[in-house]
XYZ file of C-alpha atoms in Angstrom:
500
model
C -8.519 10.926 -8.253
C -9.260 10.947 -11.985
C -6.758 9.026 -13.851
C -3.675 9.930 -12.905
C -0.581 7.633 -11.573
C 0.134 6.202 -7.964
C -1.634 6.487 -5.897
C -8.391 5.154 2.264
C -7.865 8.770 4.412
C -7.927 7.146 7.944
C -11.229 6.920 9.356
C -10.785 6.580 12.675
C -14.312 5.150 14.459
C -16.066 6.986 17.198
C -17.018 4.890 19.831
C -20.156 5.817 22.277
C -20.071 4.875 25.545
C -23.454 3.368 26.768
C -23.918 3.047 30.522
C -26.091 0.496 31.618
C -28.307 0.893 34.226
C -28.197 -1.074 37.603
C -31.881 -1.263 39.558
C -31.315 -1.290 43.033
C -32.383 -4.226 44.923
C -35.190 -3.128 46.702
C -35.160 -4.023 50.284
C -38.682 -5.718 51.840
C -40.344 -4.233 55.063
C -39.445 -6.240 58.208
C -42.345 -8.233 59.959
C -42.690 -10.908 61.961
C -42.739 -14.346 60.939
C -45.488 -16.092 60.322
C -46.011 -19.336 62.019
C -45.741 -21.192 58.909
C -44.085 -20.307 56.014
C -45.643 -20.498 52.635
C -43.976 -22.281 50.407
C -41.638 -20.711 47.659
C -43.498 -20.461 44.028
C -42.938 -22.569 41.528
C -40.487 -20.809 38.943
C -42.785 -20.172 35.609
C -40.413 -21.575 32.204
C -40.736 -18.958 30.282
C -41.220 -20.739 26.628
C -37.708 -20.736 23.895
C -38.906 -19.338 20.354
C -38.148 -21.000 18.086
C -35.120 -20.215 16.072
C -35.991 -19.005 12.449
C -33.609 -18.985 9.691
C -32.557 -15.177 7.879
C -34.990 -15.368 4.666
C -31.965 -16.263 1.795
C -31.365 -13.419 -0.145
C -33.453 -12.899 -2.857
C -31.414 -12.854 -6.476
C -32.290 -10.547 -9.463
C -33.887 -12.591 -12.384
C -31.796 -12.475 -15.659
C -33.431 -12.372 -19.225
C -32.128 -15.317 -21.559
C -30.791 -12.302 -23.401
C -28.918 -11.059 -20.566
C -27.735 -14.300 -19.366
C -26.152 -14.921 -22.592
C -24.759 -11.566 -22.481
C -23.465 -11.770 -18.755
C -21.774 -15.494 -18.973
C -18.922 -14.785 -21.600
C -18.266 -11.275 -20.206
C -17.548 -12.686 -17.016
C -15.007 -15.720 -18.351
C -13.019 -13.010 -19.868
C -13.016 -10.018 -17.443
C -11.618 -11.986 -14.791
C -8.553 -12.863 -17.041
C -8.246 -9.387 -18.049
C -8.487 -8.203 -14.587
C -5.769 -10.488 -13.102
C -7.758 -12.459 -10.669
C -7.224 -15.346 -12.842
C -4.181 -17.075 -14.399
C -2.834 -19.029 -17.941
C -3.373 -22.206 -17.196
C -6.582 -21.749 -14.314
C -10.049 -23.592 -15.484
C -12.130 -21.441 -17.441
C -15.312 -20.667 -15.015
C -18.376 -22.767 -15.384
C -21.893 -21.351 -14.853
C -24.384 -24.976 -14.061
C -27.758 -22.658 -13.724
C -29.082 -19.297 -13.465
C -28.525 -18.695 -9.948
C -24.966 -19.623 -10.322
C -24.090 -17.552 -13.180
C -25.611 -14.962 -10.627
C -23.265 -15.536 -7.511
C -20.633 -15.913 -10.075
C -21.278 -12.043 -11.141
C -21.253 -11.131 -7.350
C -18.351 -13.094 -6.520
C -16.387 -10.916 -9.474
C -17.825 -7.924 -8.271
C -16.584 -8.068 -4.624
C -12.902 -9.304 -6.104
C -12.381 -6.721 -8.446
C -13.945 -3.673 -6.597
C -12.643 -4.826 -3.396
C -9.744 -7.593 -3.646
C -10.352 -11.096 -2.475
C -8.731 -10.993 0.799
C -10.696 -11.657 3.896
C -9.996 -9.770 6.615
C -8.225 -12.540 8.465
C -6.085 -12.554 5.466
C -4.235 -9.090 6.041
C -0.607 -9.116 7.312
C -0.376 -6.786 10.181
C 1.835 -4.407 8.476
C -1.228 -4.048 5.697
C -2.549 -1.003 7.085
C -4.719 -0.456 4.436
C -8.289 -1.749 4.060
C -10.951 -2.115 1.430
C -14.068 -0.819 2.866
C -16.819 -3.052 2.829
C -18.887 -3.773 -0.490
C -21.994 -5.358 -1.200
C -22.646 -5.513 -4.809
C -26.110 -6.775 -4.630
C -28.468 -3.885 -4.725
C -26.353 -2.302 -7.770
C -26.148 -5.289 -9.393
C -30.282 -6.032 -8.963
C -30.663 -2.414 -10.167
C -28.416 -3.188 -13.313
C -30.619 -5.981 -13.870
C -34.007 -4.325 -13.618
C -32.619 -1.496 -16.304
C -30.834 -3.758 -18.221
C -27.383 -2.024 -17.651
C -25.574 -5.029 -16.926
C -22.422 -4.352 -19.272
C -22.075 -0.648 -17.527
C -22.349 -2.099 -14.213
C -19.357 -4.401 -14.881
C -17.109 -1.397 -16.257
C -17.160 1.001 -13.446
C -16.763 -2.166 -10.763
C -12.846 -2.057 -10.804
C -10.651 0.918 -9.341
C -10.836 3.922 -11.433
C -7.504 5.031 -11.506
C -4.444 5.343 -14.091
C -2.145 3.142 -12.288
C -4.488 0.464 -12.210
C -5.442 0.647 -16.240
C -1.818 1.240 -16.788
C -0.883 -1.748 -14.867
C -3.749 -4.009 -16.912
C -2.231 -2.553 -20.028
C 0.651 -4.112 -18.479
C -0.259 -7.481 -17.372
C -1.438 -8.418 -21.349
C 1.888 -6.669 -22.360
C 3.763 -9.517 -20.245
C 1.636 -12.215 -20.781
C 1.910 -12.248 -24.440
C 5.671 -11.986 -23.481
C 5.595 -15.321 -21.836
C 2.933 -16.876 -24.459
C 5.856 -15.746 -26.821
C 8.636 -17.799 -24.563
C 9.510 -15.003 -22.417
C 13.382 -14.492 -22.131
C 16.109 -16.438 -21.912
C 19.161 -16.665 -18.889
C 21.690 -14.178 -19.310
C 24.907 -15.930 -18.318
C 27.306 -14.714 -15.360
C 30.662 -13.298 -16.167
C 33.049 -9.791 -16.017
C 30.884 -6.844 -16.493
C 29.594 -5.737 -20.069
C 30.191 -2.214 -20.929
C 31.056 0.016 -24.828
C 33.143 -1.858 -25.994
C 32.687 -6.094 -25.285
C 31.969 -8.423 -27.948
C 30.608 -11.382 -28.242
C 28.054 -14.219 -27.678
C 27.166 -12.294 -23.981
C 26.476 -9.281 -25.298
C 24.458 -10.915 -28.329
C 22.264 -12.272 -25.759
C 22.085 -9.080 -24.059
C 20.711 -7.362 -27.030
C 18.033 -10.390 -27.690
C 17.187 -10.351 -23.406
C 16.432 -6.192 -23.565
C 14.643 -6.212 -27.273
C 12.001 -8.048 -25.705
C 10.605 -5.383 -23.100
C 12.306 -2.126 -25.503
C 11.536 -2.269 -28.754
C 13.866 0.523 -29.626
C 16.570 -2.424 -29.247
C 17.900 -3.685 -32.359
C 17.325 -7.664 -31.444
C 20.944 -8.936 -33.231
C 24.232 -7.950 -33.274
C 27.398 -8.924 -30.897
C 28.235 -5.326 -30.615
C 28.021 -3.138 -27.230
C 27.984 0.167 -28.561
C 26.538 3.860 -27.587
C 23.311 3.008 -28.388
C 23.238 -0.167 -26.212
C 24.160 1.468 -23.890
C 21.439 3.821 -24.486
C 18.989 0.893 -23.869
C 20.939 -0.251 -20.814
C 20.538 2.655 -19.216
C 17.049 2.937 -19.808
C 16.687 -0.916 -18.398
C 18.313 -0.088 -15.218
C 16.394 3.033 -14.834
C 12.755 0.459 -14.923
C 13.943 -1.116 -12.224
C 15.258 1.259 -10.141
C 18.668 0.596 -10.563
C 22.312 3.059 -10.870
C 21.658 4.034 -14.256
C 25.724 3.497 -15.174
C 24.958 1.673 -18.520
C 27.560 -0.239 -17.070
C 25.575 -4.409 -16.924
C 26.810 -5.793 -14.079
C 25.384 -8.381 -11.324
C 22.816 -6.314 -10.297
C 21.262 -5.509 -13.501
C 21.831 -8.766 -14.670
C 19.982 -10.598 -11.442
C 16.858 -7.763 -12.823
C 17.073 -9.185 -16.660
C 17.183 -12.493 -15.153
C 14.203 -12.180 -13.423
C 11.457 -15.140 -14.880
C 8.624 -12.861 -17.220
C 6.027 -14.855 -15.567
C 8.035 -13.443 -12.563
C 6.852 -10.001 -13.828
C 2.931 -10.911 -14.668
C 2.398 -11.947 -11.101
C 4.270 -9.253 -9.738
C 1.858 -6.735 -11.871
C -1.199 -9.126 -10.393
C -0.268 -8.545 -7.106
C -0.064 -4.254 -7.251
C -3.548 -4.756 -9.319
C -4.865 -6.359 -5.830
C -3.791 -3.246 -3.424
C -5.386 -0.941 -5.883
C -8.415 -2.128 -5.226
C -8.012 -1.757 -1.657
C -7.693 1.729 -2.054
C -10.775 4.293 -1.887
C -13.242 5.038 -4.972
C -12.687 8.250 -4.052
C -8.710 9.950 -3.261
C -7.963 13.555 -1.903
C -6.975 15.696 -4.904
C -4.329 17.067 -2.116
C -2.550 14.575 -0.654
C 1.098 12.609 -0.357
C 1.789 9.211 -1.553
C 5.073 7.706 -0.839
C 5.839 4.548 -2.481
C 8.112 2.136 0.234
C 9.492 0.011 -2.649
C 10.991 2.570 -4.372
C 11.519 4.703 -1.423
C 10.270 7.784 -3.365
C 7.801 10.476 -1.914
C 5.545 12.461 -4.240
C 2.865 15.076 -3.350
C -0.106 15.467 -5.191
C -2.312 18.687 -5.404
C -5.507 19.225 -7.943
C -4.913 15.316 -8.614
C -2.046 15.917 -9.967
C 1.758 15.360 -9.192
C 3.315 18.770 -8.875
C 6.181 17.763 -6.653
C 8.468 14.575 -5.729
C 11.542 13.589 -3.891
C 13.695 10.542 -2.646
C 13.215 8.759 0.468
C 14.246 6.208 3.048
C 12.111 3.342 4.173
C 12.037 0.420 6.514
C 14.673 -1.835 6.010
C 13.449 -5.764 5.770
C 12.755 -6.729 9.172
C 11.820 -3.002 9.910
C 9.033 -2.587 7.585
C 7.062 0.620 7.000
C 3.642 -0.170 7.049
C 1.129 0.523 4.582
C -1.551 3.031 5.954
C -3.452 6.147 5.071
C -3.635 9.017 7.632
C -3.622 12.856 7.711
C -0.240 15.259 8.327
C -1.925 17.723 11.496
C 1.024 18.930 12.542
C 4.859 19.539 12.193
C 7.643 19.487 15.101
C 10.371 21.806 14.502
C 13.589 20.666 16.226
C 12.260 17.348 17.451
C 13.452 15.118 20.171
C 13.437 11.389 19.614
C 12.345 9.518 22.079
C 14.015 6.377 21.096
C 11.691 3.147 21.227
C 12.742 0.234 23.759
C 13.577 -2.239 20.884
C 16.275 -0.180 19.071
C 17.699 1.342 22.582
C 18.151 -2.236 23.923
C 19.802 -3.334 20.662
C 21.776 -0.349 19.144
C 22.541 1.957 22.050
C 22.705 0.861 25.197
C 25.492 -1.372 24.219
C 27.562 2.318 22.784
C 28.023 3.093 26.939
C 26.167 6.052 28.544
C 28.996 8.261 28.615
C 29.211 7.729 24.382
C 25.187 8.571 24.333
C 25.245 11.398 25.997
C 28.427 12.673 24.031
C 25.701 12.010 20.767
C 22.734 14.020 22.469
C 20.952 11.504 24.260
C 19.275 12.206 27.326
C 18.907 9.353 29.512
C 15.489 9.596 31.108
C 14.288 7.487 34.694
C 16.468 4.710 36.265
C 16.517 0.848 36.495
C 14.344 -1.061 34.539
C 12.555 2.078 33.905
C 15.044 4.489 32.246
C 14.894 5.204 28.634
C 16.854 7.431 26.287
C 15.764 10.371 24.407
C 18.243 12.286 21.827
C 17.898 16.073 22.385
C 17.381 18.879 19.491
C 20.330 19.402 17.046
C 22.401 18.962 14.446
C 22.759 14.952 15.788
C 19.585 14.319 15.835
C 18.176 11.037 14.068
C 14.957 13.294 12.977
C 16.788 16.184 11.534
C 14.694 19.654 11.674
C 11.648 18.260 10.787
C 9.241 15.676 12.112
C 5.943 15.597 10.313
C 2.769 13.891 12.560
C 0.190 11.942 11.360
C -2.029 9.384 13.767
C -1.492 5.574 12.613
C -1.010 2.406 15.146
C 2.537 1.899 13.613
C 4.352 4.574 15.676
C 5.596 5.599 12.341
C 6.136 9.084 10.643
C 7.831 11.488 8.267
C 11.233 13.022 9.117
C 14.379 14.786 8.189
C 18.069 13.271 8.952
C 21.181 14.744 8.917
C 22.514 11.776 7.100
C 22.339 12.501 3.907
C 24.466 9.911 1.954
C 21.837 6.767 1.650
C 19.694 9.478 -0.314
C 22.699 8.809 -2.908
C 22.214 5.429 -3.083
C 19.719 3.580 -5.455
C 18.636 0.975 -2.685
C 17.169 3.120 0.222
C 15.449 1.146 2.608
C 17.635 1.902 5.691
C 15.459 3.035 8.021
C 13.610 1.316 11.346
C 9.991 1.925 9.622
C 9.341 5.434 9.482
C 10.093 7.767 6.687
C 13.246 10.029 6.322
C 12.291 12.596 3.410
C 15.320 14.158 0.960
C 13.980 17.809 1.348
C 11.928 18.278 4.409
C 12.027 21.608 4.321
C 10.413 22.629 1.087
C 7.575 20.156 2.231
C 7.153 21.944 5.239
C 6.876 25.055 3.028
C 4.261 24.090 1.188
C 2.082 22.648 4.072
C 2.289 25.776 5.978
C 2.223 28.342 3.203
C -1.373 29.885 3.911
C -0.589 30.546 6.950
C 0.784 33.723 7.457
C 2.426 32.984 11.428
C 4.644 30.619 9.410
C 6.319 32.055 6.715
C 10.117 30.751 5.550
C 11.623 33.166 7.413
C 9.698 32.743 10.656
C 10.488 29.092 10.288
C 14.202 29.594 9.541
C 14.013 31.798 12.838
C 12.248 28.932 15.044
C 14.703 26.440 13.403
C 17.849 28.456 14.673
C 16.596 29.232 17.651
C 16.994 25.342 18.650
C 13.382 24.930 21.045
C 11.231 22.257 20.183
C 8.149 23.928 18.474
C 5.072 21.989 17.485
C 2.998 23.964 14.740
C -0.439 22.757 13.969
C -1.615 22.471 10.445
C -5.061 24.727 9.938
C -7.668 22.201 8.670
C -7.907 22.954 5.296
C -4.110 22.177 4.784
C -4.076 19.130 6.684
C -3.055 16.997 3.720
C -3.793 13.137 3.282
C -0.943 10.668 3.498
C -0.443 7.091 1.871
C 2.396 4.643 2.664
C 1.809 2.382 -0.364
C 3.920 -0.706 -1.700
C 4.398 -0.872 -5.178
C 6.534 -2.586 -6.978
C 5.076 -2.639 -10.218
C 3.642 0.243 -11.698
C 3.857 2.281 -15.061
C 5.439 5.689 -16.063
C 3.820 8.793 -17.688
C 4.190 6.839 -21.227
C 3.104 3.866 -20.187
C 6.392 1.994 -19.470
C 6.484 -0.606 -17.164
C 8.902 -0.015 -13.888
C 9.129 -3.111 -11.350
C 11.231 -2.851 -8.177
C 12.061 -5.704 -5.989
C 9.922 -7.256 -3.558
C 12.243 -6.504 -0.350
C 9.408 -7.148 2.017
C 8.131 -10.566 0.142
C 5.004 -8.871 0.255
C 3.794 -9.972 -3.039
C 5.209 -13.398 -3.034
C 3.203 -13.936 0.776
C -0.099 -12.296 -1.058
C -0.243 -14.069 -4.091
C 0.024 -17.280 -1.359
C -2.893 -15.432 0.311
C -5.064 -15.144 -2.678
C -4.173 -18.618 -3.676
C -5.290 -19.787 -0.162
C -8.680 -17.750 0.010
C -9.607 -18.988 -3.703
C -9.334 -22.136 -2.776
C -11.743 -21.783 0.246
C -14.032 -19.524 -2.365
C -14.035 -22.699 -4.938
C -15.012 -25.109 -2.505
C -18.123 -23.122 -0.907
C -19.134 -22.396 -5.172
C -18.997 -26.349 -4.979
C -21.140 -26.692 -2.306
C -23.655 -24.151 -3.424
C-alpha cells in the first residue's frame, strides 16, 4: 500500500508428505547346523566426528567515516521510532563490531517488531515474517548507502508516519507537563460557569489548538471543541462533558505516547507489501472499511468481540459468501446461553437441536431470527471467526460496539456483498434478492480475482486524513500486556548485548 491510512494475506504452508522406506528383512536360507558354531563378530565402533562449531558470521567492515556517520543516527532513530523511551539510557557503542550488531539489532526491531515468537498472545494472529538484515545491511556497507538503508527499514505506510508524527506531538506534550485532572462533578454543557469549565478549556487547548486556553465560559464554540474531543476518541459526540468524556480527558499524556508506541509495534508486523483490494476492520473501534486501488472507497460500523470474547487479529482471504446461513452454534455459548432457555423456547427461536445425549448440539435454522442475518462472509483462519449480518440492529447505534462472541457483525452486509460479487454476472442484485427470499441456504463462491484480502487489526491509536490523532480504549489490555512484552524481551536483548 503506498501511503495511505490503516491498514500479512494468510499464507497458509503446504506440507509434503515424505514416505520413508522400510527394507524388508531378508530371510537366510535354512541349513544344517554346523557342529560348532562360529563365534558372533565383534561389532566394529564406527568413529564420532567431531563436532565443529557454525563459522560466526562474518560482519561488514565500516569506514571511520561511516562509523561516525552510523553511531549518532542510530541513538536518535530509535527514539524517533518508539522503541525507546524519555528517561531509557542513551545506547552505547564499546567497538566496531558492536556499533555493528547494534545497527542489526535496530534493523530487525523496526522492520519487524521486537517480539519473539514465544512472545505472541494467542489471539495475535498476525505475524512478522522473518527478516535478516544482514546481507542488505553488508551491501549498504560495500556502496556506502548506509543512511538509505536505515530509511526504508521501517513500515512504509501512512498510518505508521502519521502515528510517529504523533508520538513527538505527545511527547513534547508531556516534556511540556502534560495535562492536568479534570475534577468530577454534574455534567458541563452551554451554559456552566466556573472554575470546572476553566479547566476544561485549559485540559482540551492542549491537544486542539483551535481552543481558546482561558475563559470560565461554556459557550457554542466550546462546545464546538467538545464535540470534536469526543469524536477522537470515539465517543457520543453530544458536546454534552460528562463521565465518559471526562474519564478520556483524564487519561495520563504519557498514557497516550505509549499507547501510540504500542500501534507503531503491530505496524511493523504487517507485510512490506498490502493488497491494493482488500478489507481492514479495526476491532477497537469496531469500524470496517474496504479498500480498492489502495485507497478507502467505502466504510461502515461494526460489532466486535466483547472482552473475554476477543476477535482475533489475523489476515485471510473472503472465498465465499453464504446466503441465508445456519449457525451452528459452538459448544461454549450453547452450554452457557441456551441450553439453560429450555428446548421447547429454542426451537420456538429457530434452533434445531441436532444428535442426543452428550452428543446433541443446536443449530439455528435460516430466517429472519437468525444470529447471522442474510449474510455470512467465509474466510479460512484457526479462530472459527467470520463476517456476518444480524438482525439486531440497535448496538450499531451505540458508540461502544464490542458485543459480539469474536466474530464480526457488519452494519450493511448487503452492499458488501454487492461489491464482492459484482463481476460476476450469475450474481447480480436482483438474483441475490431472489436467492435471499427464497429462504435455502446458498453458498456462492467468489471467482479468484475478487477474492479480496481481509485484516482484523487492533488499533487504538491512529491518525485521521489531517493528521489528527484518534485513540480508543484498550478493551482487550492488549497494549498494556505488549508494552509488558516488549519490556520483558528488551531486557533479555540487553543482557545477551552485555555478554557479547
Amino acid at each position: 500500500m503506498t501511503k495511505v491510512f490503516s491498514g500479512r494475506t494468510a499464507r497458509r504452508a503446504a506440507w509434503t508428505a515424505v514416505l520413508a522406506g522400510i527394507a524388508a528383512p531378508v530371510v537366510a536360507q535354512q541349513t544344517a547346523p554346523s557342529p560348532q558354531a562360529s563365534p558372533a563378530p565383534a561389532l566394529q565402533e564406527v568413529p564420532v566426528p567431531p563436532f565443529v562449531p557454525n563459522p560466526p558470521v562474518a560482519l561488514p567492515v565500516l569506514t571511520a567515516a561511516q562509523a561516525a556517520e552510523l553511531a549518532p543516527v542510530l541513538t536518535e532513530a530509535g527514539f524517533a521510532q518508539g522503541l525507546r523511551r524519555v528517561g531509557d539510557p542513551t545506547p552505547s557503542f564499546k567497538d566496531h563490531d558492536a556499533l555493528v550488531r547494534a545497527a542489526l539489532d535496530y534493523a530487525r526491531a523496526v522492520h519487524s517488531g521486537r517480539l519473539a515468537e514465544s512472545d505472541f498472545d494467542p489471539n495475535w494472529g498476525l505475524r512478522p515474517t522473518a527478516y535478516d538484515p544482514l546481507p542488505a545491511f553488508a551491501e549498504a556497507v560495500k556502496a556506502n548507502r548506509i543512511g538509505a538503508w536505515l530509511r526504508q527499514l521501517p513500515p512504509p505506510w501512512a498510518g505508521y508516519d502519521t502515528l510517529q508524527a504523533g508520538l513527538a506531538t505527545y511527547r513534547r506534550i508531556v516534556a511540556n507537563g502534560g495535562w492536568d485532572k479534570l475534577a468530577a462533578g454534574a455534567d458541563m454543557t452551554v451554559g456552566a460557569s466556573g472554575a470546572r469549565v476553566a479547566a476544561l478549556r485549559k485540559r482540551l487547548s492542549v491537544e486542539d489548538p483551535q481552543v481558546i486556553a482561558t475563559g470560565d465560559k461554556f459557550d457554542a464554540e466550546l462546545k464546538d471543541a467538545v464535540v470534536r474531543a469526543q469524536r477522537r476518541y470515539g465517543l457520543n459526540p453530544t458536546g454534552v462533558v460528562s463521565s465518559g468524556t471526562l474519564a478520556a480527558l483524564n487519561v495520563p499524556a504519557q498514557d497516550r505516547v505509549g499507547q501510540i508506541m504500542a500501534n507503531m509495534e503491530r505496524w511493523r508486523w504487517l507485510p512490506s507489501e498490502l493488497p491494493a483490494k482488500r478489507i481492514q476492520v479495526n476491532i477497537a473501534a469496531a469500524v470496517l472499511t474496504v479498500f480498492e486501488g489502495d485507497a478507502p472507497i467505502a466504510s461502515m460500523k461494526a460489532v466486535t468481540g466483547r472482552p473475554g470474547n476477543e476477535t482475533p487479529m489475523l489476515q485471510s482471504k473472503i472465498h465465499s459468501i453464504v446466503l441465508n446461513p445456519p449457525w451452528n452454534v459452538p459448544t461454549g455459548i450453547a452450554q452457557k446461553e441456551l441450553w439453560p432457555k429450555g428446548e421447547a423456547a429454542l426451537k420456538a427461536q429457530g434452533y434445531k437441536i441436532i444428535g442426543t445425549g452428550a452428543n446433541r448440539r443446536l443449530q439455528q435454522q435460516p430466517g429472519p431470527k437468525s444470529a447471522l442475518g442474510r449474510y455470512k462472509f467465509d474466510f479460512p483462519n484457526n479462530y472459527a471467526v467470520y463476517l456476518h449480518d444480524t438482525p439486531s440492529q440497535s448496538t450499531f447505534a451505540s458508540f461502544s460496539r464490542l458485543a459480539s462472541h469474536g466474530c464480526v457483525r457488519l452494519e450493511k452486509p448487503g452492499p458488501l456483498a454487492q461489491l464482492l460479487l459484482r463481476n460476476d454476472p450469475n450474481w447480480q442484485p436482483e438474483q441475490i434478492n431472489a436467492a435471499l427470499a427464497k429462504g435455502d441456504t446458498l453458498r456462492v463462491s467468489l471467482q479468484e480475482q475478487d477474492q479480496v484480502s481481509v485484516y482484523l487489526l487492533y488499533w487504538t491509536a491512529f491518525a485521521n486524513a489531517n493528521g489528527t490523532m484518534n485513540f480508543r480504549g484498550d478493551p482487550y489490555g492488549w497494549d498494556k500486556d505488549l508494552a509488558a512484552k516488549i519490556e520483558k524481551r528488551s531486557a533479555i536483548t540487553a543482557a545477551a548485548v552485555s555478554a557479547r
